[in-house]
C-alpha cells in the first residue's frame, strides 16, 4: 500500500489543492476508500482510487473514474460540493461522500450524528497518520 500511496500522492494532492481542500484529507479518503488501489471495485458499484460511483464521477466532470488523475479531480469537486451542502461540517460531508448525501443530510438537519460516523473517524485518523508519517502510514 505504501508504494501505491507514493504512486498516486502527487495527483491526489494536486486535485485537493486546486479545489481549495486540504490535500491530505483527499489522500486520506483514497487510503480509506481503496487502499490507494486505482483498480478497486466495490460491491456497490464504486470504482477506482477514490471509489466514486460512475454517475457521481460523470457529474463531477470525470468520465473515467478508474483513471487516478480524473478520479482525484472528481472526488475533490464532489467533496467541495458536500462541504458547501453541509455548511463546512467535515464529518457530515465525509459521511455523505461514503454513503450518499440523503441520510447524512437528514441527520444534519436533525442535529444528530450520521449512522456511518465511523467512516469519517477512519478518514480523519488516516489524515493524521499521513500528516505525521507520510505514505509510511504506520
PDB file of C-alpha atoms in Angstrom:
ATOM      1  CA  UNK A   1       0.000   0.000   0.000  1.00  0.00           C
ATOM      2  CA  UNK A   2       2.892   2.374   0.688  1.00  0.00           C
ATOM      3  CA  UNK A   3       4.067   2.120  -2.923  1.00  0.00           C
ATOM      4  CA  UNK A   4       0.546   2.791  -4.233  1.00  0.00           C
ATOM      5  CA  UNK A   5       0.334   5.823  -1.937  1.00  0.00           C
ATOM      6  CA  UNK A   6       3.593   7.184  -3.314  1.00  0.00           C
ATOM      7  CA  UNK A   7       2.422   6.491  -6.874  1.00  0.00           C
ATOM      8  CA  UNK A   8      -0.825   8.462  -6.538  1.00  0.00           C
ATOM      9  CA  UNK A   9       0.065  11.034  -3.886  1.00  0.00           C
ATOM     10  CA  UNK A  10       1.016  13.893  -6.221  1.00  0.00           C
ATOM     11  CA  UNK A  11      -2.136  13.601  -8.352  1.00  0.00           C
ATOM     12  CA  UNK A  12      -4.445  13.434  -5.330  1.00  0.00           C
ATOM     13  CA  UNK A  13      -2.741  16.301  -3.518  1.00  0.00           C
ATOM     14  CA  UNK A  14      -2.793  18.409  -6.702  1.00  0.00           C
ATOM     15  CA  UNK A  15      -6.535  17.843  -7.038  1.00  0.00           C
ATOM     16  CA  UNK A  16      -7.085  18.813  -3.413  1.00  0.00           C
ATOM     17  CA  UNK A  17      -5.028  21.971  -3.733  1.00  0.00           C
ATOM     18  CA  UNK A  18      -6.793  23.015  -6.952  1.00  0.00           C
ATOM     19  CA  UNK A  19     -10.160  22.606  -5.247  1.00  0.00           C
ATOM     20  CA  UNK A  20      -9.071  24.551  -2.181  1.00  0.00           C
ATOM     21  CA  UNK A  21      -9.240  21.446   0.007  1.00  0.00           C
ATOM     22  CA  UNK A  22      -6.746  20.006   2.429  1.00  0.00           C
ATOM     23  CA  UNK A  23      -4.688  17.765   0.112  1.00  0.00           C
ATOM     24  CA  UNK A  24      -4.029  15.281   2.913  1.00  0.00           C
ATOM     25  CA  UNK A  25      -7.758  14.940   3.519  1.00  0.00           C
ATOM     26  CA  UNK A  26      -8.293  13.848  -0.061  1.00  0.00           C
ATOM     27  CA  UNK A  27      -5.326  11.484   0.210  1.00  0.00           C
ATOM     28  CA  UNK A  28      -6.839  10.030   3.387  1.00  0.00           C
ATOM     29  CA  UNK A  29     -10.110   9.414   1.538  1.00  0.00           C
ATOM     30  CA  UNK A  30      -8.171   7.452  -1.100  1.00  0.00           C
ATOM     31  CA  UNK A  31      -6.483   5.454   1.668  1.00  0.00           C
ATOM     32  CA  UNK A  32      -9.737   4.524   3.392  1.00  0.00           C
ATOM     33  CA  UNK A  33     -11.781   4.040   0.221  1.00  0.00           C
ATOM     34  CA  UNK A  34      -9.418   1.929  -1.873  1.00  0.00           C
ATOM     35  CA  UNK A  35      -6.112   1.484  -0.083  1.00  0.00           C
ATOM     36  CA  UNK A  36      -4.733   3.612  -2.946  1.00  0.00           C
ATOM     37  CA  UNK A  37      -5.780   0.928  -5.430  1.00  0.00           C
ATOM     38  CA  UNK A  38      -6.799   2.548  -8.733  1.00  0.00           C
ATOM     39  CA  UNK A  39      -8.336  -0.764  -9.851  1.00  0.00           C
ATOM     40  CA  UNK A  40     -10.582  -1.224  -6.798  1.00  0.00           C
ATOM     41  CA  UNK A  41     -14.256  -2.013  -7.322  1.00  0.00           C
ATOM     42  CA  UNK A  42     -16.857  -2.133  -4.565  1.00  0.00           C
ATOM     43  CA  UNK A  43     -19.951  -4.282  -4.311  1.00  0.00           C
ATOM     44  CA  UNK A  44     -21.959  -1.034  -4.521  1.00  0.00           C
ATOM     45  CA  UNK A  45     -20.529  -0.144  -7.932  1.00  0.00           C
ATOM     46  CA  UNK A  46     -17.915   2.409  -6.865  1.00  0.00           C
ATOM     47  CA  UNK A  47     -14.680   2.188  -8.804  1.00  0.00           C
ATOM     48  CA  UNK A  48     -11.131   3.426  -8.797  1.00  0.00           C
ATOM     49  CA  UNK A  49      -8.799   5.149  -6.422  1.00  0.00           C
ATOM     50  CA  UNK A  50     -11.448   7.429  -4.953  1.00  0.00           C
ATOM     51  CA  UNK A  51     -14.283   4.866  -5.122  1.00  0.00           C
ATOM     52  CA  UNK A  52     -16.763   7.033  -6.970  1.00  0.00           C
ATOM     53  CA  UNK A  53     -19.990   5.737  -8.452  1.00  0.00           C
ATOM     54  CA  UNK A  54     -19.724   6.341 -12.229  1.00  0.00           C
ATOM     55  CA  UNK A  55     -22.767   8.652 -12.251  1.00  0.00           C
ATOM     56  CA  UNK A  56     -21.279  10.827  -9.492  1.00  0.00           C
ATOM     57  CA  UNK A  57     -17.921  10.825 -11.233  1.00  0.00           C
ATOM     58  CA  UNK A  58     -19.500  11.961 -14.509  1.00  0.00           C
ATOM     59  CA  UNK A  59     -21.425  14.733 -12.739  1.00  0.00           C
ATOM     60  CA  UNK A  60     -18.123  15.981 -11.368  1.00  0.00           C
ATOM     61  CA  UNK A  61     -16.548  16.012 -14.832  1.00  0.00           C
ATOM     62  CA  UNK A  62     -14.761  12.658 -14.910  1.00  0.00           C
ATOM     63  CA  UNK A  63     -15.886  10.078 -17.431  1.00  0.00           C
ATOM     64  CA  UNK A  64     -13.290   7.506 -16.327  1.00  0.00           C
ATOM     65  CA  UNK A  65     -13.102   7.142 -12.527  1.00  0.00           C
ATOM     66  CA  UNK A  66     -10.642   4.283 -12.965  1.00  0.00           C
ATOM     67  CA  UNK A  67      -8.076   6.859 -14.152  1.00  0.00           C
ATOM     68  CA  UNK A  68      -6.453   8.237 -10.950  1.00  0.00           C
ATOM     69  CA  UNK A  69      -5.939  11.866 -12.027  1.00  0.00           C
ATOM     70  CA  UNK A  70      -9.501  12.142 -13.318  1.00  0.00           C
ATOM     71  CA  UNK A  71     -10.904  10.416 -10.227  1.00  0.00           C
ATOM     72  CA  UNK A  72      -8.964  12.677  -7.877  1.00  0.00           C
ATOM     73  CA  UNK A  73     -10.290  15.794  -9.623  1.00  0.00           C
ATOM     74  CA  UNK A  74     -13.854  14.474  -9.472  1.00  0.00           C
ATOM     75  CA  UNK A  75     -13.508  13.477  -5.815  1.00  0.00           C
ATOM     76  CA  UNK A  76     -12.175  16.921  -4.940  1.00  0.00           C
ATOM     77  CA  UNK A  77     -15.074  18.614  -6.741  1.00  0.00           C
ATOM     78  CA  UNK A  78     -17.561  16.296  -5.034  1.00  0.00           C
ATOM     79  CA  UNK A  79     -16.054  16.822  -1.587  1.00  0.00           C
ATOM     80  CA  UNK A  80     -16.095  20.587  -2.108  1.00  0.00           C
ATOM     81  CA  UNK A  81     -19.779  20.392  -3.067  1.00  0.00           C
ATOM     82  CA  UNK A  82     -20.561  18.290   0.013  1.00  0.00           C
ATOM     83  CA  UNK A  83     -18.751  20.701   2.310  1.00  0.00           C
ATOM     84  CA  UNK A  84     -20.889  23.543   0.942  1.00  0.00           C
ATOM     85  CA  UNK A  85     -24.030  21.453   1.358  1.00  0.00           C
ATOM     86  CA  UNK A  86     -23.162  20.712   4.984  1.00  0.00           C
ATOM     87  CA  UNK A  87     -22.050  24.257   5.877  1.00  0.00           C
ATOM     88  CA  UNK A  88     -18.414  23.205   6.198  1.00  0.00           C
ATOM     89  CA  UNK A  89     -19.140  20.396   8.668  1.00  0.00           C
ATOM     90  CA  UNK A  90     -16.427  17.932   7.685  1.00  0.00           C
ATOM     91  CA  UNK A  91     -17.818  14.865   9.467  1.00  0.00           C
ATOM     92  CA  UNK A  92     -21.174  15.155   7.693  1.00  0.00           C
ATOM     93  CA  UNK A  93     -19.500  15.790   4.334  1.00  0.00           C
ATOM     94  CA  UNK A  94     -17.304  12.721   4.768  1.00  0.00           C
ATOM     95  CA  UNK A  95     -20.285  10.591   5.729  1.00  0.00           C
ATOM     96  CA  UNK A  96     -22.115  11.826   2.631  1.00  0.00           C
ATOM     97  CA  UNK A  97     -19.084  11.024   0.461  1.00  0.00           C
ATOM     98  CA  UNK A  98     -19.231   7.483   1.779  1.00  0.00           C
ATOM     99  CA  UNK A  99     -22.968   6.788   1.730  1.00  0.00           C
ATOM    100  CA  UNK A 100     -24.527   9.473  -0.421  1.00  0.00           C
ATOM    101  CA  UNK A 101     -25.983  12.704   0.937  1.00  0.00           C
ATOM    102  CA  UNK A 102     -29.548  11.676   1.835  1.00  0.00           C
ATOM    103  CA  UNK A 103     -29.129  10.083   5.276  1.00  0.00           C
ATOM    104  CA  UNK A 104     -26.317  12.380   6.469  1.00  0.00           C
ATOM    105  CA  UNK A 105     -28.441  15.378   5.406  1.00  0.00           C
ATOM    106  CA  UNK A 106     -31.373  14.131   7.480  1.00  0.00           C
ATOM    107  CA  UNK A 107     -29.079  13.672  10.467  1.00  0.00           C
ATOM    108  CA  UNK A 108     -27.522  17.105   9.905  1.00  0.00           C
ATOM    109  CA  UNK A 109     -30.916  18.808   9.833  1.00  0.00           C
ATOM    110  CA  UNK A 110     -31.976  16.940  12.977  1.00  0.00           C
ATOM    111  CA  UNK A 111     -28.750  17.816  14.804  1.00  0.00           C
ATOM    112  CA  UNK A 112     -27.772  14.154  15.028  1.00  0.00           C
ATOM    113  CA  UNK A 113     -24.647  12.291  14.018  1.00  0.00           C
ATOM    114  CA  UNK A 114     -24.905  10.220  10.843  1.00  0.00           C
ATOM    115  CA  UNK A 115     -25.065   6.456  11.239  1.00  0.00           C
ATOM    116  CA  UNK A 116     -21.781   5.972   9.391  1.00  0.00           C
ATOM    117  CA  UNK A 117     -19.745   8.371  11.528  1.00  0.00           C
ATOM    118  CA  UNK A 118     -17.143   5.622  11.944  1.00  0.00           C
ATOM    119  CA  UNK A 119     -16.186   6.172   8.315  1.00  0.00           C
ATOM    120  CA  UNK A 120     -15.433   9.842   8.980  1.00  0.00           C
ATOM    121  CA  UNK A 121     -13.381   8.859  12.020  1.00  0.00           C
ATOM    122  CA  UNK A 122     -11.310   6.439   9.914  1.00  0.00           C
ATOM    123  CA  UNK A 123     -10.633   9.133   7.301  1.00  0.00           C
ATOM    124  CA  UNK A 124      -9.606  11.658   9.941  1.00  0.00           C
ATOM    125  CA  UNK A 125      -7.321   9.102  11.585  1.00  0.00           C
ATOM    126  CA  UNK A 126      -5.762   8.294   8.202  1.00  0.00           C
ATOM    127  CA  UNK A 127      -5.265  12.018   7.586  1.00  0.00           C
ATOM    128  CA  UNK A 128      -3.443  12.378  10.915  1.00  0.00           C
ATOM    129  CA  UNK A 129      -1.213   9.404  10.081  1.00  0.00           C
ATOM    130  CA  UNK A 130      -0.423  10.812   6.645  1.00  0.00           C
ATOM    131  CA  UNK A 131       0.472  14.147   8.178  1.00  0.00           C
ATOM    132  CA  UNK A 132       2.766  12.503  10.692  1.00  0.00           C
ATOM    133  CA  UNK A 133       4.304   9.671   8.677  1.00  0.00           C
ATOM    134  CA  UNK A 134       3.524  10.364   5.008  1.00  0.00           C
ATOM    135  CA  UNK A 135       2.929   7.291   2.885  1.00  0.00           C
ATOM    136  CA  UNK A 136       4.572   5.124   5.545  1.00  0.00           C
ATOM    137  CA  UNK A 137       1.241   5.409   7.389  1.00  0.00           C
ATOM    138  CA  UNK A 138       2.445   3.282  10.319  1.00  0.00           C
TER     139      UNK A 138
END
